[in-house]
Short mmCIF file of C-alpha atoms in Angstrom, two decimals:
data_model
loop_
_atom_site.label_atom_id
_atom_site.label_comp_id
_atom_site.label_asym_id
_atom_site.label_seq_id
_atom_site.Cartn_x
_atom_site.Cartn_y
_atom_site.Cartn_z
CA MET A 1 -9.38 -13.66 0.25
CA PRO A 2 -11.04 -14.61 3.56
CA HIS A 3 -14.74 -15.30 3.78
CA ALA A 4 -17.15 -15.21 6.69
CA ALA A 5 -17.87 -18.87 5.92
CA ASN A 6 -14.55 -19.65 7.66
CA ARG A 7 -16.47 -19.52 10.92
CA ASP A 8 -18.99 -22.08 9.66
CA LEU A 9 -16.39 -24.79 9.10
CA PRO A 10 -16.91 -27.83 11.32
CA GLU A 11 -14.35 -28.62 13.97
CA LEU A 12 -11.50 -30.73 12.59
CA ASP A 13 -10.82 -33.47 15.14
CA LEU A 14 -7.05 -34.07 15.18
CA ALA A 15 -7.04 -36.38 18.24
CA GLY A 16 -5.29 -39.64 17.41
CA LYS A 17 -3.84 -38.23 14.17
CA SER A 18 -0.15 -38.24 13.34
CA LEU A 19 0.97 -34.66 12.71
CA HIS A 20 4.42 -33.58 11.54
CA PHE A 21 5.51 -29.95 12.05
CA VAL A 22 8.09 -28.56 9.61
CA GLY A 23 9.86 -25.65 11.29
CA ILE A 24 8.61 -26.74 14.71
CA GLY A 25 10.98 -24.40 16.54
CA GLY A 26 9.05 -21.33 15.37
CA SER A 27 7.36 -19.15 17.98
CA GLY A 28 3.81 -20.19 17.16
CA MET A 29 4.59 -23.64 15.78
CA ASN A 30 6.04 -25.08 18.98
CA GLY A 31 3.05 -23.86 20.99
CA LEU A 32 0.58 -25.37 18.54
CA ALA A 33 2.46 -28.69 18.56
CA ARG A 34 2.31 -28.82 22.35
CA MET A 35 -1.38 -27.95 22.35
CA LEU A 36 -2.41 -30.54 19.77
CA ALA A 37 -0.29 -33.18 21.52
CA ARG A 38 -2.17 -32.46 24.74
CA ARG A 39 -5.42 -32.80 22.81
CA GLY A 40 -4.43 -36.32 21.81
CA ALA A 41 -2.55 -35.94 18.49
CA ARG A 42 0.76 -37.74 17.89
CA CYS A 43 3.16 -34.92 17.07
CA THR A 44 6.66 -34.95 15.59
CA GLY A 45 8.71 -32.20 14.01
CA SER A 46 11.81 -31.01 12.22
CA ASP A 47 13.86 -27.84 12.26
CA SER A 48 17.10 -26.68 10.70
CA THR A 49 18.63 -25.53 13.99
CA ALA A 50 18.54 -26.78 17.57
CA SER A 51 17.44 -24.29 20.22
CA ASP A 52 16.13 -24.09 23.76
CA VAL A 53 12.67 -24.40 22.23
CA THR A 54 13.39 -27.66 20.41
CA ASP A 55 15.16 -29.02 23.50
CA ALA A 56 12.03 -28.25 25.54
CA LEU A 57 9.82 -29.98 22.97
CA VAL A 58 11.95 -33.12 23.20
CA ALA A 59 11.85 -32.92 26.99
CA GLY A 60 8.07 -32.75 26.71
CA GLY A 61 7.90 -35.94 24.68
CA ILE A 62 7.75 -34.58 21.10
CA ALA A 63 10.41 -36.07 18.80
CA VAL A 64 12.28 -33.39 16.83
CA GLU A 65 14.72 -33.96 13.95
CA ILE A 66 17.46 -31.31 13.67
CA GLY A 67 19.47 -30.44 10.57
CA ALA A 68 19.00 -31.62 6.99
CA PRO A 69 15.42 -32.89 6.68
CA GLY A 70 14.99 -36.65 6.44
CA PRO A 71 11.91 -38.52 5.26
CA LEU A 72 8.55 -37.97 6.87
CA PRO A 73 7.40 -40.50 9.47
CA ASP A 74 5.96 -43.70 8.02
CA THR A 75 2.59 -42.83 9.54
CA CYS A 76 1.69 -39.23 8.83
CA ASP A 77 -1.85 -37.87 8.48
CA MET A 78 -0.98 -34.19 8.05
CA VAL A 79 2.04 -31.93 7.63
CA ILE A 80 1.91 -28.49 9.26
CA ARG A 81 4.51 -26.03 8.05
CA SER A 82 5.81 -22.73 9.32
CA ALA A 83 5.28 -19.56 7.27
CA ALA A 84 9.06 -19.60 6.67
CA ILE A 85 8.93 -23.00 4.89
CA ARG A 86 8.90 -22.83 1.10
CA ASP A 87 6.92 -25.00 -1.32
CA ASP A 88 10.12 -26.74 -2.45
CA HIS A 89 11.09 -27.95 1.03
CA PRO A 90 11.89 -31.70 0.78
CA GLN A 91 9.31 -32.71 3.37
CA VAL A 92 6.59 -30.64 1.68
CA LEU A 93 7.47 -32.24 -1.67
CA GLU A 94 7.36 -35.69 -0.05
CA ALA A 95 3.93 -34.90 1.41
CA ASP A 96 2.73 -34.06 -2.12
CA SER A 97 4.16 -37.25 -3.56
CA ARG A 98 2.55 -39.38 -0.83
CA GLY A 99 -0.79 -37.61 -1.01
CA ILE A 100 -0.48 -36.28 2.55
CA ARG A 101 -2.38 -33.10 3.25
CA HIS A 102 -0.11 -30.17 4.16
CA VAL A 103 -1.33 -26.91 5.66
CA THR A 104 0.22 -23.72 6.97
CA TYR A 105 0.55 -22.88 10.64
CA ALA A 106 -2.27 -20.33 10.24
CA GLU A 107 -4.61 -22.93 8.75
CA ALA A 108 -3.83 -25.43 11.51
CA LEU A 109 -4.41 -22.76 14.15
CA GLY A 110 -7.81 -22.13 12.59
CA PHE A 111 -8.60 -25.84 12.90
CA ALA A 112 -7.57 -25.77 16.57
CA GLN A 113 -9.95 -22.88 17.24
CA GLY A 114 -12.93 -25.03 16.30
CA GLY A 115 -14.98 -25.96 19.35
CA ARG A 116 -13.73 -23.00 21.40
CA ILE A 117 -14.77 -19.41 22.13
CA THR A 118 -11.76 -17.77 20.50
CA ALA A 119 -10.40 -14.28 21.09
CA SER A 120 -8.03 -13.26 18.28
CA ILE A 121 -5.67 -10.43 19.24
CA ALA A 122 -4.58 -8.35 16.23
CA GLY A 123 -2.78 -5.08 15.56
CA THR A 124 0.55 -3.80 14.28
CA HIS A 125 1.90 -3.51 17.83
CA GLY A 126 1.20 -5.14 21.19
CA LYS A 127 -0.20 -8.48 20.04
CA SER A 128 2.08 -10.71 22.10
CA SER A 129 1.85 -8.67 25.31
CA THR A 130 -1.94 -8.32 25.12
CA THR A 131 -2.48 -11.99 24.24
CA ALA A 132 -0.25 -13.09 27.10
CA LEU A 133 -1.90 -10.70 29.56
CA LEU A 134 -5.42 -11.80 28.59
CA GLY A 135 -4.38 -15.42 28.97
CA HIS A 136 -2.81 -14.66 32.35
CA ILE A 137 -5.94 -12.88 33.57
CA LEU A 138 -8.20 -15.78 32.63
CA VAL A 139 -5.81 -18.29 34.24
CA LYS A 140 -5.70 -16.29 37.50
CA CYS A 141 -9.48 -15.83 37.42
CA GLY A 142 -10.03 -19.60 37.14
CA PHE A 143 -11.26 -19.80 33.52
CA ASP A 144 -8.55 -22.29 32.45
CA PRO A 145 -8.03 -20.93 28.89
CA SER A 146 -6.04 -22.35 26.02
CA VAL A 147 -3.43 -19.79 24.90
CA ILE A 148 -0.97 -19.42 22.02
CA VAL A 149 1.47 -16.49 22.07
CA GLY A 150 4.34 -15.91 19.67
CA ALA A 151 6.81 -15.38 22.51
CA ASN A 152 8.06 -17.00 25.70
CA VAL A 153 5.72 -16.37 28.64
CA PRO A 154 6.87 -18.26 31.76
CA GLN A 155 3.74 -17.35 33.75
CA ILE A 156 1.58 -19.13 31.18
CA ALA A 157 3.76 -21.90 29.77
CA GLY A 158 5.36 -23.14 32.99
CA GLU A 159 8.63 -25.02 33.33
CA HIS A 160 9.05 -26.06 29.69
CA GLY A 161 8.81 -22.47 28.48
CA GLY A 162 7.23 -21.29 25.26
CA GLY A 163 4.00 -19.39 24.90
CA SER A 164 1.19 -21.92 25.02
CA ARG A 165 -1.07 -23.79 27.38
CA THR A 166 -3.99 -26.15 26.83
CA GLY A 167 -7.06 -25.42 28.90
CA SER A 168 -10.55 -26.77 29.45
CA ALA A 169 -12.90 -27.72 26.64
CA ARG A 170 -15.69 -25.93 28.56
CA LEU A 171 -15.72 -22.71 30.55
CA PRO A 172 -15.64 -23.81 34.19
CA LYS A 173 -17.22 -20.70 35.73
CA GLY A 174 -18.74 -17.29 35.17
CA THR A 175 -21.83 -16.12 33.31
CA HIS A 176 -21.00 -18.45 30.38
CA ALA A 177 -20.13 -21.52 32.49
CA GLY A 178 -20.56 -24.75 30.54
CA LYS A 179 -20.13 -23.10 27.16
CA PRO A 180 -17.09 -23.93 24.98
CA GLY A 181 -13.70 -23.17 26.51
CA ALA A 182 -11.68 -19.99 26.01
CA PHE A 183 -8.93 -19.94 23.39
CA ILE A 184 -6.72 -16.83 23.29
CA CYS A 185 -4.62 -16.42 20.13
CA GLU A 186 -2.21 -13.92 18.69
CA ALA A 187 -3.50 -12.99 15.22
CA CYS A 188 -0.67 -11.94 12.91
CA GLU A 189 -1.41 -9.98 9.74
CA PHE A 190 1.77 -11.12 7.96
CA ASN A 191 0.81 -12.81 4.68
CA ARG A 192 -2.82 -12.31 5.77
CA SER A 193 -2.49 -15.35 8.02
CA PHE A 194 -5.09 -13.99 10.46
CA HIS A 195 -7.72 -14.52 7.78
CA ARG A 196 -7.60 -18.21 8.77
CA HIS A 197 -8.87 -17.50 12.28
CA ARG A 198 -12.39 -18.26 13.48
CA PRO A 199 -12.88 -15.72 16.29
CA THR A 200 -15.88 -15.02 18.48
CA PHE A 201 -14.13 -12.00 20.02
CA ALA A 202 -11.39 -9.92 18.40
CA LEU A 203 -9.13 -7.00 19.24
CA ILE A 204 -7.56 -4.56 16.79
CA ASN A 205 -5.03 -2.64 18.87
CA ASN A 206 -3.62 -0.33 16.18
CA VAL A 207 -2.91 -0.33 12.44
CA GLU A 208 0.24 1.09 10.83
CA GLU A 209 2.52 0.46 7.87
CA ASP A 210 4.28 -2.86 8.39
CA HIS A 211 4.95 -6.00 6.33
CA LEU A 212 4.97 -3.83 3.20
CA ASP A 213 6.74 -6.66 1.37
CA CYS A 214 3.42 -8.52 1.23
CA TYR A 215 0.98 -5.58 1.29
CA GLY A 216 2.59 -2.75 -0.63
CA SER A 217 0.59 0.08 0.94
CA LEU A 218 -1.28 1.17 4.05
CA ILE A 219 -4.52 0.99 2.07
CA GLU A 220 -4.02 -2.73 1.52
CA ILE A 221 -3.18 -3.24 5.20
CA VAL A 222 -6.38 -1.50 6.31
CA ARG A 223 -8.39 -3.56 3.83
CA SER A 224 -6.85 -6.73 5.23
CA PHE A 225 -7.83 -5.80 8.79
CA ARG A 226 -11.35 -5.12 7.53
CA ASP A 227 -11.45 -8.61 6.01
CA PHE A 228 -10.28 -10.01 9.36
CA ALA A 229 -13.03 -8.15 11.22
CA GLU A 230 -15.65 -9.55 8.84
CA LEU A 231 -14.80 -13.05 10.11
CA LEU A 232 -16.58 -12.22 13.38
CA PRO A 233 -20.08 -13.67 13.75
CA PRO A 234 -23.06 -11.32 13.96
CA ALA A 235 -23.93 -9.60 17.22
CA ASP A 236 -27.25 -11.45 17.33
CA PRO A 237 -26.45 -15.03 18.42
CA ILE A 238 -29.50 -16.42 16.61
CA GLY A 239 -28.17 -18.56 13.78
CA LEU A 240 -24.62 -18.11 15.02
CA ALA A 241 -22.15 -20.69 13.68
CA THR A 242 -18.58 -20.71 14.99
CA GLY A 243 -17.99 -24.43 14.87
CA VAL A 244 -19.84 -24.64 18.21
CA ASP A 245 -23.16 -23.44 19.55
CA ALA A 246 -21.54 -20.82 21.73
CA GLY A 247 -24.72 -18.82 22.17
CA LEU A 248 -22.59 -15.65 22.03
CA GLY A 249 -22.63 -12.87 19.49
CA GLY A 250 -19.45 -11.65 17.83
CA ARG A 251 -17.63 -8.70 19.39
CA LEU A 252 -14.86 -6.44 18.11
CA LEU A 253 -12.85 -4.19 20.39
CA ILE A 254 -10.96 -1.60 18.35
CA ALA A 255 -8.77 1.34 19.31
CA HIS A 256 -10.66 4.63 19.17
CA GLU A 257 -7.57 6.27 17.68
CA GLY A 258 -4.79 4.84 15.55
CA ALA A 259 -6.64 1.82 14.15
CA HIS A 260 -8.54 3.28 11.14
CA ARG A 261 -11.73 2.24 12.91
CA ARG A 262 -14.08 3.99 10.51
CA GLU A 263 -12.72 2.13 7.49
CA ILE A 264 -12.46 -1.18 9.35
CA ALA A 265 -15.55 -1.26 11.56
CA ALA A 266 -18.26 0.57 9.63
CA GLY A 267 -21.23 -1.65 8.83
CA LEU A 268 -19.95 -4.81 10.53
CA ALA A 269 -22.58 -7.29 11.70
CA CYS A 270 -20.76 -7.92 15.00
CA ARG A 271 -20.95 -5.67 18.03
CA VAL A 272 -18.22 -2.99 17.93
CA GLU A 273 -16.81 -1.14 20.95
CA THR A 274 -13.90 1.30 21.08
CA PHE A 275 -11.26 1.95 23.74
CA GLY A 276 -8.58 4.57 24.24
CA PHE A 277 -7.53 7.68 26.13
CA SER A 278 -10.18 9.83 24.43
CA PRO A 279 -13.32 10.59 26.46
CA SER A 280 -15.24 9.83 23.24
CA ALA A 281 -14.25 6.15 23.37
CA ASP A 282 -16.78 3.61 24.65
CA TRP A 283 -14.14 2.55 27.17
CA GLN A 284 -11.93 5.44 28.29
CA VAL A 285 -8.49 4.48 29.60
CA VAL A 286 -6.88 6.58 32.34
CA TYR A 287 -3.17 6.21 33.11
CA ASP A 288 -0.96 7.66 35.84
CA ALA A 289 2.61 7.04 34.63
CA ARG A 290 4.25 8.04 37.93
CA ALA A 291 2.20 5.56 39.95
CA SER A 292 2.08 3.02 37.09
CA ARG A 293 -1.67 2.72 37.60
CA ALA A 294 -4.40 2.48 34.97
CA GLY A 295 -8.19 2.39 34.99
CA LEU A 296 -11.34 2.27 32.88
CA LEU A 297 -14.42 4.42 32.53
CA LYS A 298 -17.49 3.14 30.67
CA ASP A 299 -19.75 5.85 29.27
CA GLY A 300 -18.17 8.28 31.73
CA HIS A 301 -18.62 6.07 34.81
CA TRP A 302 -15.66 4.63 36.72
CA VAL A 303 -15.44 0.83 36.37
CA VAL A 304 -12.10 -0.47 37.67
CA GLN A 305 -8.44 0.43 38.23
CA TRP A 306 -5.28 -1.65 38.54
CA ASP A 307 -1.54 -1.39 39.17
CA LEU A 308 0.98 -2.33 36.49
CA LEU A 309 4.41 -3.90 36.90
CA LEU A 310 5.16 -2.84 33.30
CA HIS A 311 5.53 0.77 32.28
CA GLY A 312 4.29 2.94 29.44
CA ASP A 313 1.15 4.31 27.81
CA HIS A 314 1.13 1.33 25.47
CA MET A 315 0.98 -1.12 28.37
CA ALA A 316 -1.91 0.83 29.87
CA LEU A 317 -3.80 0.40 26.59
CA ASN A 318 -2.81 -3.27 26.25
CA SER A 319 -3.95 -4.03 29.79
CA ALA A 320 -7.23 -2.17 29.28
CA ALA A 321 -7.99 -4.20 26.15
CA ALA A 322 -7.18 -7.45 27.95
CA ALA A 323 -9.37 -6.44 30.89
CA ILE A 324 -12.36 -5.68 28.67
CA ILE A 325 -12.18 -8.96 26.76
CA ALA A 326 -11.68 -10.92 30.01
CA HIS A 327 -14.91 -9.33 31.22
CA TRP A 328 -16.62 -10.45 28.00
CA TYR A 329 -15.69 -14.01 28.97
CA GLY A 330 -17.36 -13.45 32.34
CA ALA A 331 -14.50 -12.50 34.66
CA GLU A 332 -15.26 -10.09 37.51
CA TRP A 333 -13.62 -6.66 37.50
CA ASP A 334 -11.96 -6.97 40.93
CA ASP A 335 -10.47 -10.34 39.96
CA ILE A 336 -9.24 -8.88 36.67
CA ALA A 337 -7.51 -6.00 38.48
CA GLU A 338 -5.76 -8.38 40.90
CA ALA A 339 -4.55 -10.53 38.01
CA ILE A 340 -3.14 -7.62 36.00
CA ALA A 341 -1.17 -6.46 39.03
CA THR A 342 0.76 -9.78 39.06
CA PHE A 343 1.61 -9.90 35.33
CA ARG A 344 5.40 -9.83 34.83
CA GLY A 345 5.34 -9.57 31.06
CA VAL A 346 6.63 -11.39 28.03
CA GLU A 347 10.29 -12.22 27.45
CA ARG A 348 12.03 -9.63 25.24
CA ARG A 349 9.19 -7.12 25.62
CA MET A 350 10.79 -4.34 27.68
CA GLN A 351 12.27 -7.11 29.83
CA ARG A 352 14.48 -5.97 32.70
CA LEU A 353 17.54 -8.22 32.63
CA GLY A 354 19.24 -6.72 35.68
CA THR A 355 22.11 -4.41 36.55
CA ARG A 356 25.86 -4.38 35.97
CA PRO A 357 28.60 -2.39 37.68
CA VAL A 358 30.58 -0.09 35.39
CA ALA A 359 33.26 2.49 35.97
CA GLY A 360 31.67 5.25 38.03
CA GLY A 361 28.37 3.53 38.78
CA GLU A 362 25.84 0.97 37.60
CA VAL A 363 23.77 0.37 34.48
CA THR A 364 20.33 -1.20 34.22
CA VAL A 365 19.86 -3.39 31.14
CA TYR A 366 16.57 -3.97 29.29
CA ASP A 367 15.91 -6.23 26.30
CA ASP A 368 13.12 -5.49 23.82
CA TYR A 369 12.08 -7.12 20.55
CA GLY A 370 10.50 -3.94 19.15
CA HIS A 371 11.88 -3.08 15.71
CA HIS A 372 9.14 -0.93 14.17
CA PRO A 373 9.89 2.81 14.66
CA THR A 374 6.70 3.29 16.70
CA GLU A 375 7.64 0.40 19.00
CA CYS A 376 11.13 1.81 19.53
CA GLU A 377 9.73 5.24 20.33
CA ARG A 378 7.19 3.91 22.85
CA THR A 379 9.74 1.69 24.58
CA LEU A 380 12.29 4.48 24.99
CA LYS A 381 9.60 6.90 26.18
CA ALA A 382 8.38 4.37 28.77
CA LEU A 383 11.93 3.71 30.02
CA ARG A 384 12.65 7.41 30.37
CA ALA A 385 9.48 7.89 32.44
CA ALA A 386 10.02 4.79 34.60
CA GLU A 387 13.79 4.90 35.20
CA GLN A 388 14.45 8.63 34.74
CA PRO A 389 18.02 7.78 33.69
CA LYS A 390 20.85 10.24 33.51
CA ARG A 391 21.79 8.63 30.23
CA LEU A 392 19.96 6.15 27.98
CA ILE A 393 21.88 4.12 25.39
CA CYS A 394 19.95 2.18 22.73
CA VAL A 395 21.69 -0.66 20.86
CA PHE A 396 19.50 -1.48 17.85
CA GLN A 397 19.56 -4.60 15.66
CA PRO A 398 17.55 -4.32 12.40
CA HIS A 399 15.22 -7.29 12.40
CA GLN A 400 13.81 -7.52 8.88
CA HIS A 401 15.32 -7.02 5.44
CA SER A 402 13.08 -3.98 4.91
#
């Protein structure tokens, strides 16, 4: 079970430490390895299979062992393992025998959040896109954030690919200039890993049945999101402890509809605001699908609008959530709108691959990672509205054993 005391843990300084990542090719693992290496740690890793990701890590100066795992490095202060790595993995067993501390990816990510103003982006759907978009906004607005996304985001990661960047230790501008730097993280509920986060700000985009192999029921999922929300510090910054004296109260942004907000948010000590298409939400989202333009009203008053390169109601909501949290960091609304208009998206999230000639015409091909029924429905709906195709063919690969 998580505990609010997670946020009171002191920052764990990993600079100068030798860290070995088991399963380093994983979507979050490779980003964390890059980030901690840039913060001064000596990082190595292993993975069962070579990939573009592991090749990029090697190109970036991180040694990676591929195939059957060999012994750990002679000097090793900590082993960080992917959620897919079992307790009986040879390198985990060796760490035990040598008395080397080993932690999960989620625990290590929590350590990395120490000393930063962290925004944890949670929800059954839209985590990667919203995390990437928030990171992109803060980059374009000059806030130099650290970002970890569980997907490839070329606009954030640059030439080596991946979904991470390491930013400033202090906010360089805005109303909170000089305070600890921004850290934007995807917060996954699988195995309750997001309970290891230490957020100052958090988003809960939506809550549905998913990962039932580790939860068993929607009731347990909702309870887990409630536990996550309780990690946020109180709204009153007096006595606030987040590993740094941020001088900021905790804030939760939660969907007005579709996120079980009453069960999750009632009685929280942090500040809670809602967003959604409903006029009853604190932040009302307006979306014109034909123009691919979205906007925000606060308490009935128009605040800002922006154009979207990506289509669909879900992207309007994702972009609205990212815009609100960027404003919490101190970004100006006009700058936020300009940044959103240049966001090209995350690889394999309704990604337009191009066109191909076929007998009698041409087809446009999209690639999308969505495998939950709701994600499939929203993607197909968005493509119908945007492309207005004469025919739409969906080729579906089941992603999980369930």
